[in-house]
GROMACS .gro file of C-alpha atoms in nm:
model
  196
    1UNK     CA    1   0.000   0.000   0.000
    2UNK     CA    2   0.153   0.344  -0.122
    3UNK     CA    3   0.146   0.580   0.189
    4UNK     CA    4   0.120   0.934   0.199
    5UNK     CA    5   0.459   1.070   0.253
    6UNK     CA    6   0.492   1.354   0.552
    7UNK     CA    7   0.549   1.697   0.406
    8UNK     CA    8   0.845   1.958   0.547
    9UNK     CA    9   0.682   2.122   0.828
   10UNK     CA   10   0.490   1.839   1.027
   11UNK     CA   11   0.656   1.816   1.356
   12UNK     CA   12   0.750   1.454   1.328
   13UNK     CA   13   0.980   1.518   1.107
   14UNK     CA   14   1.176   1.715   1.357
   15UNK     CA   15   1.162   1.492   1.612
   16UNK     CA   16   1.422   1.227   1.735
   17UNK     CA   17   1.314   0.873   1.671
   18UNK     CA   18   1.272   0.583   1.943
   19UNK     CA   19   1.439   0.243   1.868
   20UNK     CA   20   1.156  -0.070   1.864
   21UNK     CA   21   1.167  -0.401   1.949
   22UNK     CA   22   1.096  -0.749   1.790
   23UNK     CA   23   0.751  -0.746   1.854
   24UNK     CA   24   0.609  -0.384   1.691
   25UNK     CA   25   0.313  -0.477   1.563
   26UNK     CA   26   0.290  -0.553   1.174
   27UNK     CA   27   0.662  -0.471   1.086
   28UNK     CA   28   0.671  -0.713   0.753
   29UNK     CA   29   0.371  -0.487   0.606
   30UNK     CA   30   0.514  -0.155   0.727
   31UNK     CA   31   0.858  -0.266   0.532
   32UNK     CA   32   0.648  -0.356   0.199
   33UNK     CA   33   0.433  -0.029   0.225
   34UNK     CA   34   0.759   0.192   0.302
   35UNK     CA   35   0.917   0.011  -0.007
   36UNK     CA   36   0.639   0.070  -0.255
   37UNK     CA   37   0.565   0.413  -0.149
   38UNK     CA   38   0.943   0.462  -0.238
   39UNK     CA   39   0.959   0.314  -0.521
   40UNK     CA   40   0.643   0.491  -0.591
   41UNK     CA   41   0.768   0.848  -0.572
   42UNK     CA   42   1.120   0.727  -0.722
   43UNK     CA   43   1.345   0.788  -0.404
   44UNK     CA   44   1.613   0.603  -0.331
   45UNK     CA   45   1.602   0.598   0.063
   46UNK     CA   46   1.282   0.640   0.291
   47UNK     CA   47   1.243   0.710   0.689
   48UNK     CA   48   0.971   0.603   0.932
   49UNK     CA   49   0.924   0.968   1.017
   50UNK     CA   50   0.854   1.037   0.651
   51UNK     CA   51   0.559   0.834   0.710
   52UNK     CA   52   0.475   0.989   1.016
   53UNK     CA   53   0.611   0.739   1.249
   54UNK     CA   54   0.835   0.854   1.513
   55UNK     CA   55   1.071   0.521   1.548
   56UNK     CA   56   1.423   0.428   1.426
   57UNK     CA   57   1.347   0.291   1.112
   58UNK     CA   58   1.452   0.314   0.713
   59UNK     CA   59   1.561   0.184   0.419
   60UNK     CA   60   1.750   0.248   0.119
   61UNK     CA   61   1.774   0.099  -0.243
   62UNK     CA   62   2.080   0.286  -0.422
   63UNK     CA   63   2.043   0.103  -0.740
   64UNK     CA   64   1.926   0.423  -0.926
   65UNK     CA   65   2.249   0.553  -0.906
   66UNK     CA   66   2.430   0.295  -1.079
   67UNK     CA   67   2.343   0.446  -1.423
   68UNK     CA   68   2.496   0.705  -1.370
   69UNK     CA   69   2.797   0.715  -1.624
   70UNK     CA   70   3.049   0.857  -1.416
   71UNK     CA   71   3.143   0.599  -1.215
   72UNK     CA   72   3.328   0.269  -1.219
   73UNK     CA   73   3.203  -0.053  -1.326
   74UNK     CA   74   3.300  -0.184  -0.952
   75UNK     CA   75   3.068   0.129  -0.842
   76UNK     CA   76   2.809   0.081  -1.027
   77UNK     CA   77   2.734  -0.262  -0.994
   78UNK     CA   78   2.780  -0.239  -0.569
   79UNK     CA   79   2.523   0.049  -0.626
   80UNK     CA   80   2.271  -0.177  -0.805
   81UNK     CA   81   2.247  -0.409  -0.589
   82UNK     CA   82   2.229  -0.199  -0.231
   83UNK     CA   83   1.902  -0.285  -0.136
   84UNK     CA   84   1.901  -0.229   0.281
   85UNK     CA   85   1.677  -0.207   0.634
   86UNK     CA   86   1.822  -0.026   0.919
   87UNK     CA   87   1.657  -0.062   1.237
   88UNK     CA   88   1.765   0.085   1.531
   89UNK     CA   89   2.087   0.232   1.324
   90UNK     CA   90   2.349   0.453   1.533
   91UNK     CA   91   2.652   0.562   1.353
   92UNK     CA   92   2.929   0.553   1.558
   93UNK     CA   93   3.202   0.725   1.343
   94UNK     CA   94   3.238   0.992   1.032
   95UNK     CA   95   3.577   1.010   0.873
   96UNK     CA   96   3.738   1.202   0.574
   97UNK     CA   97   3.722   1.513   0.451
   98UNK     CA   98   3.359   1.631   0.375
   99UNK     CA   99   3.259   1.668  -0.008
  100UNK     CA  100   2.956   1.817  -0.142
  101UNK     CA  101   2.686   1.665  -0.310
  102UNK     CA  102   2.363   1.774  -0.439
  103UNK     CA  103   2.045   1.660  -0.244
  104UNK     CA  104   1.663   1.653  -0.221
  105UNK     CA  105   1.426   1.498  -0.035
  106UNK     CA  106   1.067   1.304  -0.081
  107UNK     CA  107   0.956   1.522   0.220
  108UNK     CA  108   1.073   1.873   0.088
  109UNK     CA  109   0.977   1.823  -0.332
  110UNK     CA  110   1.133   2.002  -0.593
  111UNK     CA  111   1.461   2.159  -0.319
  112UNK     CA  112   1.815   2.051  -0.405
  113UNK     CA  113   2.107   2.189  -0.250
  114UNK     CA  114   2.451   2.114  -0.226
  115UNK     CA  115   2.519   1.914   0.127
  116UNK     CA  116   2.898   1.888   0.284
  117UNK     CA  117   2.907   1.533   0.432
  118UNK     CA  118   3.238   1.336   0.524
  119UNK     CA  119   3.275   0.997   0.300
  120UNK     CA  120   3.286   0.758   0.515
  121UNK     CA  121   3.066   0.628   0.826
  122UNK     CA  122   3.078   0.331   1.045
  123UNK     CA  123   2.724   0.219   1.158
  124UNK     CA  124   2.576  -0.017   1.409
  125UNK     CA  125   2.222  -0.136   1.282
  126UNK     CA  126   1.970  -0.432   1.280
  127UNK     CA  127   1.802  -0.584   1.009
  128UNK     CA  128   1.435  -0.696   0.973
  129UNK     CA  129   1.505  -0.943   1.069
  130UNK     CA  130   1.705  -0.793   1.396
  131UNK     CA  131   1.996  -0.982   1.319
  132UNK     CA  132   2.286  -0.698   1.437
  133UNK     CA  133   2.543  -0.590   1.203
  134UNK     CA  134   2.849  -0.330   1.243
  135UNK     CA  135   2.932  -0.174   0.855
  136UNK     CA  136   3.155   0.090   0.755
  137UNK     CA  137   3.033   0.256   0.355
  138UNK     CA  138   3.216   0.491   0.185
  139UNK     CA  139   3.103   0.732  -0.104
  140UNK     CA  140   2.690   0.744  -0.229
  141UNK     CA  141   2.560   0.494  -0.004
  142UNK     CA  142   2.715   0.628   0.290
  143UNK     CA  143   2.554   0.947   0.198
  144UNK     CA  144   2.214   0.813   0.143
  145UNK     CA  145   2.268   0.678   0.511
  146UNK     CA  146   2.363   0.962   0.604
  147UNK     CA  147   2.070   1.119   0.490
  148UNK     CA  148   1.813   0.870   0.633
  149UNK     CA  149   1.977   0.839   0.914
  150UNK     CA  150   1.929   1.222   0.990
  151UNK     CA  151   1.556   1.199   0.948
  152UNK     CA  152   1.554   0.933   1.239
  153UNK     CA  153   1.740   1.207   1.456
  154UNK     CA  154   1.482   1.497   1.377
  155UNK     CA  155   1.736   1.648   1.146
  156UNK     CA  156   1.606   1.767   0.785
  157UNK     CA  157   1.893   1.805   0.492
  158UNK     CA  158   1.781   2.162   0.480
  159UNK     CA  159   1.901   2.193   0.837
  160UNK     CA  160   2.262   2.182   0.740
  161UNK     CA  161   2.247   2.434   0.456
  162UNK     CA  162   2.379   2.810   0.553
  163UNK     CA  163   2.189   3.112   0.685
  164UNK     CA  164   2.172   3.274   0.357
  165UNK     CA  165   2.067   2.961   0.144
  166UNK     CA  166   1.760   2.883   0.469
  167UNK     CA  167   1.677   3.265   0.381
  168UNK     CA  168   1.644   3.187   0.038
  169UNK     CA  169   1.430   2.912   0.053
  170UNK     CA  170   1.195   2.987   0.261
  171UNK     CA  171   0.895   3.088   0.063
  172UNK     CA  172   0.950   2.717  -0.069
  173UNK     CA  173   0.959   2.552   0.227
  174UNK     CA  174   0.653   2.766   0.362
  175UNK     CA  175   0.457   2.684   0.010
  176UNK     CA  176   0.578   2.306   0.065
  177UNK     CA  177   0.433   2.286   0.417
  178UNK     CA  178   0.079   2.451   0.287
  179UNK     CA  179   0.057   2.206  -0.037
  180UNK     CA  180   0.128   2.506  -0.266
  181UNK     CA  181   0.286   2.249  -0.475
  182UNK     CA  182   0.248   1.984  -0.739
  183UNK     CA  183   0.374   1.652  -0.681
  184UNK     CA  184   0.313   1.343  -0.843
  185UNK     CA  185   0.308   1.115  -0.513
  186UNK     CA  186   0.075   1.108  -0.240
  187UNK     CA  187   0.174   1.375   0.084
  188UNK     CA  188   0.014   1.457   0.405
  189UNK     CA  189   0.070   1.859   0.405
  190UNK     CA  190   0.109   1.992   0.827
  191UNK     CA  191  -0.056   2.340   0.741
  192UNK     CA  192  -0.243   2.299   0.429
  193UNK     CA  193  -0.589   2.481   0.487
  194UNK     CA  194  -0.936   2.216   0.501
  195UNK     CA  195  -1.185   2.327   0.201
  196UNK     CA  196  -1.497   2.380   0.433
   0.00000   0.00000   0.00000
């Protein structure tokens, strides 16, 4: 079932995640919905609070990057076939020096900016099956953790852009949060006004 993704402004968005357990309710059928309503609005990682559910929970499916023709056979084909649940991530160490990269988000349509994150990460994490794995990525899928991983800890990509560029795109984000936009997925706007 394709859910309505959680538009920027709606508080849950901003808020930090709590882990879950084993036993939340339904978790198989949350991971299917999350996945089609991804694959749905063509994004390449989604968050539980993107959904409107506060808990430590996403996923990520790089492969749409591996057609890109700038990078290396090697690349591309580890990109294609990234298909990953994190539940209860933490990421325990950034290394490198950071390099920019332009990003959007399903929750903020139609934004891109330029984002300085360092290369390389080392996370702690548990599958759906909440088997526990330690992983260090490097390069695009460590930055689509990244990413993710910042909507779990109430933090929105658009957070770590400067003063001047927030300034800038504020009207957007204001527009985005009333549904003064046109998207071609399903979104739950936080301050769009009710037709009476």
């Amino acid at each position: 079932m394709i859910l309505p993704i959680v538009a920027y402004g709606d508080p849950v968005l901003k808020k930090k995640a709590s882990d879950i357990s084993q036993d939340y309710p339904n978790l198989d059928v949350l991971l299917e919905n999350m996945f089609e309503t991804m694959y749905n609005a063509y994004g390449v990682g989604l968050a539980a609070p993107q959904i409107g559910l506060p808990i430590r929970l996403f996923l990520v499916d790089t492969s749409p990057f591996a057609d890109d023709e700038v990078l290396s056979a090697e690349e591309a084909l580890i990109l294609k076939n990234f298909k990953r649940v994190f539940i209860n991530a933490k990421i325990t160490e950034e290394e490198g020096e950071e390099w920019a990269f332009n990003e959007g988000c399903l929750s903020i349509p139609d934004v891109r900016e330029d984002v300085l994150r360092p290369p390389k990460i080392t996370i702690e994490y548990q599958d759906e099956n909440f088997t526990s794995y330690t992983e260090t990525f490097e390069g695009l899928i460590a930055r689509v953790i990244q990413h993710e991983y910042d909507h779990i800890e109430g933090i929105l990509f658009t957070d770590k852009l400067s003063g001047f560029k927030k300034r800038l795109l504020k009207s957007k984000l204001t527009n985005i949060s009333k549904g003064k936009i046109s998207v071609d997925y399903k979104m739950r706007f936080p301050n769009k006004k009710k037709k009476r």
